[in-house]
mmCIF file of C-alpha atoms and ligand atoms in Angstrom:
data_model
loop_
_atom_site.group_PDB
_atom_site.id
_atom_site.type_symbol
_atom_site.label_atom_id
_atom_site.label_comp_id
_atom_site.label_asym_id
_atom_site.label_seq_id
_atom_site.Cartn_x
_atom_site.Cartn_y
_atom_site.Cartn_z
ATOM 1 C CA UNK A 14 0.000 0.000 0.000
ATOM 2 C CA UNK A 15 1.408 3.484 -0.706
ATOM 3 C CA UNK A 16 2.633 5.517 2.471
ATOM 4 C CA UNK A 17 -0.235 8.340 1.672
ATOM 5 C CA UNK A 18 -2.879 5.644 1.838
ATOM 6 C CA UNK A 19 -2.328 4.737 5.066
ATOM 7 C CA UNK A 20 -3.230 5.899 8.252
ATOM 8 C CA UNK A 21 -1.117 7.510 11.237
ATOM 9 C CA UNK A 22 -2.418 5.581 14.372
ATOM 10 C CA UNK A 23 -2.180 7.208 17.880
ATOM 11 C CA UNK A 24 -2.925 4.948 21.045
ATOM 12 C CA UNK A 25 -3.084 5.644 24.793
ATOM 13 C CA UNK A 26 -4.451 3.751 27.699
ATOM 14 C CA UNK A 27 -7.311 4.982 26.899
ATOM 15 C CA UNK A 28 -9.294 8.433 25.552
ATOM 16 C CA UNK A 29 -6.567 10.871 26.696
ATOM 17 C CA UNK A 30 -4.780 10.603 23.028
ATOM 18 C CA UNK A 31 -7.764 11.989 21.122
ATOM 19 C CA UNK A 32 -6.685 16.008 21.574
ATOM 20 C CA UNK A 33 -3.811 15.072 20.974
ATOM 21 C CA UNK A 34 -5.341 13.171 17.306
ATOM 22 C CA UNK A 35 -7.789 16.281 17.149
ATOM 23 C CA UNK A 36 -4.522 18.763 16.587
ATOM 24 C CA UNK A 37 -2.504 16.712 14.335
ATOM 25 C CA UNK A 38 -5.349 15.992 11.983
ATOM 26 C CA UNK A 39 -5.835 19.852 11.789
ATOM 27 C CA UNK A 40 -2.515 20.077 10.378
ATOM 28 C CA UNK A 41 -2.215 17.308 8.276
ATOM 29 C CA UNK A 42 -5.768 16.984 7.071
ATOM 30 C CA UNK A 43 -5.453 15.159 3.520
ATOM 31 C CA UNK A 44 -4.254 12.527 6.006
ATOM 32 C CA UNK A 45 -6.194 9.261 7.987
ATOM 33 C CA UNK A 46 -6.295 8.605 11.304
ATOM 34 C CA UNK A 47 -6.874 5.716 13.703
ATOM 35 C CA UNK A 48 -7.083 5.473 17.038
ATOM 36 C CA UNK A 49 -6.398 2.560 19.449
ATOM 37 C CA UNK A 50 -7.536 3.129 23.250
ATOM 38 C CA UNK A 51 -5.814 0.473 25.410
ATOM 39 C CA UNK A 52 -9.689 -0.196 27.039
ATOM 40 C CA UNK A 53 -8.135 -3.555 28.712
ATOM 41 C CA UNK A 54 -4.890 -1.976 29.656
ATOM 42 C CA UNK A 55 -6.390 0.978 31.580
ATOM 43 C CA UNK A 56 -5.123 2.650 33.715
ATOM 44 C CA UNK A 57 -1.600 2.756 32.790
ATOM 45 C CA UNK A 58 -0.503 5.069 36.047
ATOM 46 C CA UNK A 59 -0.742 2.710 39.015
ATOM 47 C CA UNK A 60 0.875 -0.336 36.910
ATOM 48 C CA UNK A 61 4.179 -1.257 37.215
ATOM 49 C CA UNK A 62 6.728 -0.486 34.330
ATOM 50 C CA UNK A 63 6.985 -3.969 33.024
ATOM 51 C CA UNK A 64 3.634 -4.305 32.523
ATOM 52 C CA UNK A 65 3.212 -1.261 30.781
ATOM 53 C CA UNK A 66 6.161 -1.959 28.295
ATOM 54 C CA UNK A 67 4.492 -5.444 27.923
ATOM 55 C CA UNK A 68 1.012 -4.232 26.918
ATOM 56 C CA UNK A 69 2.344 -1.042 24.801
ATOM 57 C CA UNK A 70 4.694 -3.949 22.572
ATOM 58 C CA UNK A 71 1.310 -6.444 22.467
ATOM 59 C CA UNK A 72 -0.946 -4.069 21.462
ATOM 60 C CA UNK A 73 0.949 -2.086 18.938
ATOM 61 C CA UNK A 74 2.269 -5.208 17.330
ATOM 62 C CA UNK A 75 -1.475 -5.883 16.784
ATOM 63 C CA UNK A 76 -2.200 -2.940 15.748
ATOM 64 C CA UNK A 77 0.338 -3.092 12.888
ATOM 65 C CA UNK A 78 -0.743 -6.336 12.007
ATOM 66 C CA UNK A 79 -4.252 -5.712 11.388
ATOM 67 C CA UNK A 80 -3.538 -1.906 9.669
ATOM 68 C CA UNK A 81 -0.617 -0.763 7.776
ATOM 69 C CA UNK A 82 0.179 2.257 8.956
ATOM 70 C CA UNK A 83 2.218 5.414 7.806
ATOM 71 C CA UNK A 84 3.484 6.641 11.401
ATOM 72 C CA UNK A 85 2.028 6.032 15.475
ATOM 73 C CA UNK A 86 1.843 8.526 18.155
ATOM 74 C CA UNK A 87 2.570 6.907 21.789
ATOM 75 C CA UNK A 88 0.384 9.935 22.762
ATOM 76 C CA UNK A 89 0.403 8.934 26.491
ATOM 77 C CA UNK A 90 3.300 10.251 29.242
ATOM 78 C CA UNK A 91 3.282 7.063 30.818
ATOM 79 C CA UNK A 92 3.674 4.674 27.985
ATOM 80 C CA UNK A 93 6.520 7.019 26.205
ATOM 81 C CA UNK A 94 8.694 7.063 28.577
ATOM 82 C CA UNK A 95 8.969 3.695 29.254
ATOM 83 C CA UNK A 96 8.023 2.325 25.918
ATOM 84 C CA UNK A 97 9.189 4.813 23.369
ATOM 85 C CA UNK A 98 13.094 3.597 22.639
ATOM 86 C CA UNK A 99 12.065 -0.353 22.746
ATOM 87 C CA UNK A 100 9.389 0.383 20.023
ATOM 88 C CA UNK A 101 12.070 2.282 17.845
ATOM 89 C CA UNK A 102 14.553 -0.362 18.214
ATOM 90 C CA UNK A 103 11.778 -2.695 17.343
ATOM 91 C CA UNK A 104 10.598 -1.124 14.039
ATOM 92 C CA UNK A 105 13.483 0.288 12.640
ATOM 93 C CA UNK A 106 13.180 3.293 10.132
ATOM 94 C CA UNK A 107 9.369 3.313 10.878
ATOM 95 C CA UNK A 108 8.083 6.943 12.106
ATOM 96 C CA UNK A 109 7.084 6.729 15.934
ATOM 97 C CA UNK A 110 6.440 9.681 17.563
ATOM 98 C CA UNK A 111 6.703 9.676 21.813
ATOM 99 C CA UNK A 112 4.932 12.148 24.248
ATOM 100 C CA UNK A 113 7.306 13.954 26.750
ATOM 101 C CA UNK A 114 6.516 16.379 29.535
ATOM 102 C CA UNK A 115 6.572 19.980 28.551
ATOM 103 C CA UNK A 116 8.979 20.424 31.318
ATOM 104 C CA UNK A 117 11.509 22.732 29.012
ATOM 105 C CA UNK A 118 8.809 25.616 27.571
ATOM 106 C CA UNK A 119 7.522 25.865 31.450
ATOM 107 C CA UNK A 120 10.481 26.041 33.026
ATOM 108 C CA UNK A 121 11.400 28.798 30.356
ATOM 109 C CA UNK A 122 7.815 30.912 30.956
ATOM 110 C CA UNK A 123 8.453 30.543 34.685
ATOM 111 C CA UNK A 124 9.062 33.892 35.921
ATOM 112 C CA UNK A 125 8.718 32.544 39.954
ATOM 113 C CA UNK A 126 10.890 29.458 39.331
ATOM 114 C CA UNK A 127 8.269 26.672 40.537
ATOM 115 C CA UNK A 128 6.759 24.749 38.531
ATOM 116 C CA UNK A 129 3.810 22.281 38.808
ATOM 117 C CA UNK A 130 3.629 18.837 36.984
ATOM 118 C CA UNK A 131 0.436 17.101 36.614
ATOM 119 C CA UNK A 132 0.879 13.547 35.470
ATOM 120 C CA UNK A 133 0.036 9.599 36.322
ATOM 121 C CA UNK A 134 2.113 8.304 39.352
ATOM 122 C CA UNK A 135 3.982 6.343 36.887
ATOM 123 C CA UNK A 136 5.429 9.266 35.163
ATOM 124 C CA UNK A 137 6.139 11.683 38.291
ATOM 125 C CA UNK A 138 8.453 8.867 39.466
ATOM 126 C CA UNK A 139 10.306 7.464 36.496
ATOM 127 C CA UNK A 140 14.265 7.832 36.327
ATOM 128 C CA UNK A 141 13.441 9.277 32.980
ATOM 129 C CA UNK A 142 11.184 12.416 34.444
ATOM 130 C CA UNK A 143 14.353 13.231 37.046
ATOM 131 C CA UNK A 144 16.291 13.430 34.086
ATOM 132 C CA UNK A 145 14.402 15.376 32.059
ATOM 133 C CA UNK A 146 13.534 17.505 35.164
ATOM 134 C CA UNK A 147 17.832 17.913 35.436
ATOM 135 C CA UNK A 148 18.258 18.703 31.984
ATOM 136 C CA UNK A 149 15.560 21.319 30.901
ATOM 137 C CA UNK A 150 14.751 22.418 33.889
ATOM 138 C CA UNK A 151 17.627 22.543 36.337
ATOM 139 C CA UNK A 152 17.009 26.442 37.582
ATOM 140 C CA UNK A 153 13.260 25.664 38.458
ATOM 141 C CA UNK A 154 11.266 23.492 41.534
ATOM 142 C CA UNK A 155 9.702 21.253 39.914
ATOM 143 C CA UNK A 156 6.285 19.946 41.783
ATOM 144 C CA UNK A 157 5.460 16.868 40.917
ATOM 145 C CA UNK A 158 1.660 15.613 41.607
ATOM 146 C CA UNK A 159 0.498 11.966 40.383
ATOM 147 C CA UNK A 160 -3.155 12.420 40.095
ATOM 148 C CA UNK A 161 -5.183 8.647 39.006
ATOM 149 C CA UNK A 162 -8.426 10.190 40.524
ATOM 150 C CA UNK A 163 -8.283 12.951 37.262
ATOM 151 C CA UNK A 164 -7.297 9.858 34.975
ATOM 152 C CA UNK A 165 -10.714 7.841 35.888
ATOM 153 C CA UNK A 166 -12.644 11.251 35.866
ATOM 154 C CA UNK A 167 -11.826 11.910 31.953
ATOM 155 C CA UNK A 168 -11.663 7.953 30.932
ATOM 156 C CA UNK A 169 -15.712 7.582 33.071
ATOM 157 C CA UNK A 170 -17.408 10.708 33.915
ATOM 158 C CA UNK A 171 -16.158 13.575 31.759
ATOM 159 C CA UNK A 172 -18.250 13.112 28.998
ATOM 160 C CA UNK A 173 -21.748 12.933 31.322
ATOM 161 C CA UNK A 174 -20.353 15.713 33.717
ATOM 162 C CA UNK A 175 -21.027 19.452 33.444
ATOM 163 C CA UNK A 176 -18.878 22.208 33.468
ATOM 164 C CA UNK A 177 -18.959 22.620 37.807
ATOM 165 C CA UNK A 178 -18.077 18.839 37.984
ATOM 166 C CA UNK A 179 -15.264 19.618 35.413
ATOM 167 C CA UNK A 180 -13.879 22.204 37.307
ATOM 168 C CA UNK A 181 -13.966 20.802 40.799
ATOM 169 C CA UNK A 182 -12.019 17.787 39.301
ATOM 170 C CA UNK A 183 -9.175 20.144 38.542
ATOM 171 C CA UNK A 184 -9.347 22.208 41.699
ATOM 172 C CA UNK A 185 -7.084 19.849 43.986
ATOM 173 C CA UNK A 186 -4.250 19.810 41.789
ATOM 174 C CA UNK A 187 -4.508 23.538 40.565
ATOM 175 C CA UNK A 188 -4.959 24.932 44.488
ATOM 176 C CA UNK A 189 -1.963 22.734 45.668
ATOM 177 C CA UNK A 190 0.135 24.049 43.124
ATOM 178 C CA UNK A 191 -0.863 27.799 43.333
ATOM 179 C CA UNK A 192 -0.766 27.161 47.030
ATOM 180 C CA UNK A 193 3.130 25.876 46.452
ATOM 181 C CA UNK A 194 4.088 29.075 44.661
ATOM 182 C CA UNK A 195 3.760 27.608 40.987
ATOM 183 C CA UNK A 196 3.305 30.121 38.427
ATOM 184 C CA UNK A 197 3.298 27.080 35.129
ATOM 185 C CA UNK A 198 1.556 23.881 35.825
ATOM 186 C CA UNK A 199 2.402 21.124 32.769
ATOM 187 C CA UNK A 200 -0.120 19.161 31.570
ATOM 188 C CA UNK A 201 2.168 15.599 31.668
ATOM 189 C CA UNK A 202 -0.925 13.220 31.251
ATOM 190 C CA UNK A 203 -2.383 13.520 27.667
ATOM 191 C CA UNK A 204 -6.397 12.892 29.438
ATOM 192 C CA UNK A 205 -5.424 15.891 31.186
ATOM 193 C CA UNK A 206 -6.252 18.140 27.628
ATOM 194 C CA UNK A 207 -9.718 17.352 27.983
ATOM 195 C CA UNK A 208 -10.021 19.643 30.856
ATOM 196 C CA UNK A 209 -7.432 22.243 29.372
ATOM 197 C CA UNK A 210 -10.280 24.858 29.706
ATOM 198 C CA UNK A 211 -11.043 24.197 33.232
ATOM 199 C CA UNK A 212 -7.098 24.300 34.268
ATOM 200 C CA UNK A 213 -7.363 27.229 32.708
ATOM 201 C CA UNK A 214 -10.222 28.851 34.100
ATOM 202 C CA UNK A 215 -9.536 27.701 37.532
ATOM 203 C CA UNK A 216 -5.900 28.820 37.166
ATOM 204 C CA UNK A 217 -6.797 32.208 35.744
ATOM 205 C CA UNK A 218 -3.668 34.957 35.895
ATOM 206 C CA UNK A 219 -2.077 32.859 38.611
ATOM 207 C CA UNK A 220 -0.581 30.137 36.415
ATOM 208 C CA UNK A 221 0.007 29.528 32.909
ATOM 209 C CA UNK A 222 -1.015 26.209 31.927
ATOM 210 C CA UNK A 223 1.705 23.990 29.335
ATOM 211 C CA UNK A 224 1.193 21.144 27.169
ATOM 212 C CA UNK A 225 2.861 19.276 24.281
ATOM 213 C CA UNK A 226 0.261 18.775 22.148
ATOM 214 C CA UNK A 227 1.909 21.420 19.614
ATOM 215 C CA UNK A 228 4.948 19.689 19.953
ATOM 216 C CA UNK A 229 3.913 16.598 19.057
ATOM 217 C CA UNK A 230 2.327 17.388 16.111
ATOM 218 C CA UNK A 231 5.141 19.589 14.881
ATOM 219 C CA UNK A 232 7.773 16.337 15.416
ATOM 220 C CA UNK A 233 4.868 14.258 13.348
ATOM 221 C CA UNK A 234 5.281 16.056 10.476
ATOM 222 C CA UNK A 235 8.717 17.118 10.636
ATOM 223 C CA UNK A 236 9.226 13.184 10.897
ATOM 224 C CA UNK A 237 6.805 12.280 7.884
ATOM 225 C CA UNK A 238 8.327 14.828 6.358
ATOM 226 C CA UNK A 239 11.700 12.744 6.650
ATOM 227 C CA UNK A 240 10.669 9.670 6.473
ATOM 228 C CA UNK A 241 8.405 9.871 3.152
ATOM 229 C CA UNK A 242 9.783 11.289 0.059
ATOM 230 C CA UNK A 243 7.020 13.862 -0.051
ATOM 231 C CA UNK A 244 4.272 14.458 2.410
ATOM 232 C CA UNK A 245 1.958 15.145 -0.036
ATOM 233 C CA UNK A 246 2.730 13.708 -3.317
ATOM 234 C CA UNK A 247 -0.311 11.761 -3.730
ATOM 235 C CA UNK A 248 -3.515 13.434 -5.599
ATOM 236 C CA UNK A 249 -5.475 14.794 -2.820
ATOM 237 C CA UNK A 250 -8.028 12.799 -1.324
ATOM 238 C CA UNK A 251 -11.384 14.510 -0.859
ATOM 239 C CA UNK A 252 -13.209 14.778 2.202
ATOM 240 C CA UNK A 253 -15.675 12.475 0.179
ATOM 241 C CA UNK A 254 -13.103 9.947 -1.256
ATOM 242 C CA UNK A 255 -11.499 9.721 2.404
ATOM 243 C CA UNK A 256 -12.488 7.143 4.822
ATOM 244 C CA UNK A 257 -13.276 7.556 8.014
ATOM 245 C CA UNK A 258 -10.804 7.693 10.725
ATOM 246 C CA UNK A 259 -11.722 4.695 13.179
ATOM 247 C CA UNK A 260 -11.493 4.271 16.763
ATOM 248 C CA UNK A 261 -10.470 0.619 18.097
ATOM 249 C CA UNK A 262 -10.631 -0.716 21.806
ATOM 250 C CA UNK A 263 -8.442 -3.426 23.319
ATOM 251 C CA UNK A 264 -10.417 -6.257 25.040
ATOM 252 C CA UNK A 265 -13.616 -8.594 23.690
ATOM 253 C CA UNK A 266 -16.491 -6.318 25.831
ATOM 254 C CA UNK A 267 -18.899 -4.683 23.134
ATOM 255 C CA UNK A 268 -17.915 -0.982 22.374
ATOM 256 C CA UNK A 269 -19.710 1.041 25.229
ATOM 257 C CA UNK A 270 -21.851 3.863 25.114
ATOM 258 C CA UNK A 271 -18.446 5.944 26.685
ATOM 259 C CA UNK A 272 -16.393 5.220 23.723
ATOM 260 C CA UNK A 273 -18.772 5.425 21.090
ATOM 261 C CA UNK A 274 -19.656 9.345 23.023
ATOM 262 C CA UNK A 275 -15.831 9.919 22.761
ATOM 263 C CA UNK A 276 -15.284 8.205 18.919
ATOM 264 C CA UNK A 277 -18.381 10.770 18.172
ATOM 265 C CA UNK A 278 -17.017 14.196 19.464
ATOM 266 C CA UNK A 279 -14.121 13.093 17.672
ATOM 267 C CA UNK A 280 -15.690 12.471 14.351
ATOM 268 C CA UNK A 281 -14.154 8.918 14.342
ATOM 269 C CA UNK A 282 -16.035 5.641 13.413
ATOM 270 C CA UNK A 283 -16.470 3.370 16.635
ATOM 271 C CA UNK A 284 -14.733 0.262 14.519
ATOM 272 C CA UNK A 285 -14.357 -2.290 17.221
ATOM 273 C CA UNK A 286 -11.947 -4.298 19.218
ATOM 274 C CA UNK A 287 -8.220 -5.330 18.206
HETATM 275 N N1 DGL B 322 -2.927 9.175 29.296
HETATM 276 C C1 DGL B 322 -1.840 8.594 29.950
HETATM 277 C C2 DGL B 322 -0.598 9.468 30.063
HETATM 278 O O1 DGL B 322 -0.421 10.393 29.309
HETATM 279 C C3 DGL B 322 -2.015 7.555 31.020
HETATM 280 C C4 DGL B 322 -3.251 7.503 31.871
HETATM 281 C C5 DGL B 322 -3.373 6.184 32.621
HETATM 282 O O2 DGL B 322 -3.720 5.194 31.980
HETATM 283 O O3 DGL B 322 -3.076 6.133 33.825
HETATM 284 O O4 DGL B 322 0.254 9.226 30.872
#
């Protein structure tokens, strides 16, 4: 199959990858997408590492086998930085794109010197997130906050709660920063962006709030870029001739009404289990 005709997949534990999806297809829209959500896997945070790596190296391996794809997006904290170098090593050449803490652009808008990291237990307390925390962010305090209850409030309830219940989620981690003297908190779990707004609001001038979902997206196509001759040398596809991006779940349960709310708001056909 030509490169063009193929999809780039992003995965996660579970529906915090989709933002993530929603901004790259933005800028790369003559491409497909699909999206697996690790449904049996979840929640990634609380696991220990080998059992991460192990799902992340199952799943994508069936992923690849049952789509050809043109690039994947680890486009979860937790699974990239344990995952991310064995999957390169494991498909050599093959465009895979990781999801790293936005440690470096907070620790440069910091004017106070604190920062405040938001993330899954896993990632606050890797050997990877010290070093990263050393190297691009030496000058700074870096506050670290592992946060699961936020995790199973965007994978459950987010899509049936209103905006109060949305906000009040966010309020412990926001208030314990502020309270901390953080004037950046990092977004470091990718479910995190569906509440973006409501860190936001809740924030307001106290804190600036960081993610990488530009970043991402930028190495995505800087990579395609590099690893296909030309990004766009096939005739354009048009919006009619395209197929629809598709959303598959790990796991043999039916595809519940949760996912198929989340695969809607993100204009992607509910397509089943892997
Ligand atoms: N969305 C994930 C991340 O960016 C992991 C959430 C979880 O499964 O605990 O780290």
């Amino acid at each position: 199959m030509n490169a063009n005709d193929r999809p780039i997949a992003f995965m996660d534990s579970g529906v915090g990858g989709l933002p993530y999806l929603a901004m790259a297809r933005d800028k790369l829209p003559n491409d497909s997408f699909v999206y697996l959500a690790d449904r049996a896997g979840f929640p990634y945070g609380p696991k220990p590492a080998s059992v991460i790596i192990d799902n992340v190296r199952r799943i994508v391996d069936r992923l690849m086998k049952k789509t050809e794809l043109k690039a994947l997006v680890i486009a979860c904290n937790t699974a990239s930085q344990l995952a991310l170098e064995i999957l390169k090593a494991e498909y050599p050449g093959f465009p895979i794109v990781g999801t790293i803490p936005a440690v470096k652009p907070a620790a440069e808008a910091s004017k106070a010197g604190v920062i405040g990291v938001v993330a899954t237990q896993s990632t606050v307390t890797a050997p990877f997130f010290d070093e990263l925390v050393k190297s691009k962010a030496g000058s700074c305090k870096v506050l670290r906050r592992g946060d699961a209850a936020l995790v199973d409030f965007i994978e459950r309830r987010f899509l049936a709660s209103g905006k109060e219940e949305r906000l009040a989620a966010v309020k412990p981690a926001v208030d314990s920063f502020l309270s901390d003297g953080a004037d950046v908190i990092v977004l470091a779990c990718t479910h995190f962006l569906h509440v973006y707004e409501e860190f936001v609001e809740m924030a307001g001038s106290k804190a600036l709030i960081v993610d990488s979902r530009e970043g991402v997206s930028k190495r995505l196509v800087e990579l395609l870029a590099a690893s296909y001759n030309s990004p766009a040398e096939k005739p354009l596809a048009t919006q009619k001739e395209k197929l629809p991006d598709r959303m598959f779940l790990t796991g043999t349960a039916p595809f519940e009404p949760i996912y198929q709310g989340f695969a809607k708001a993100f204009n992607l056909q509910a397509a089943g289990s892997i």
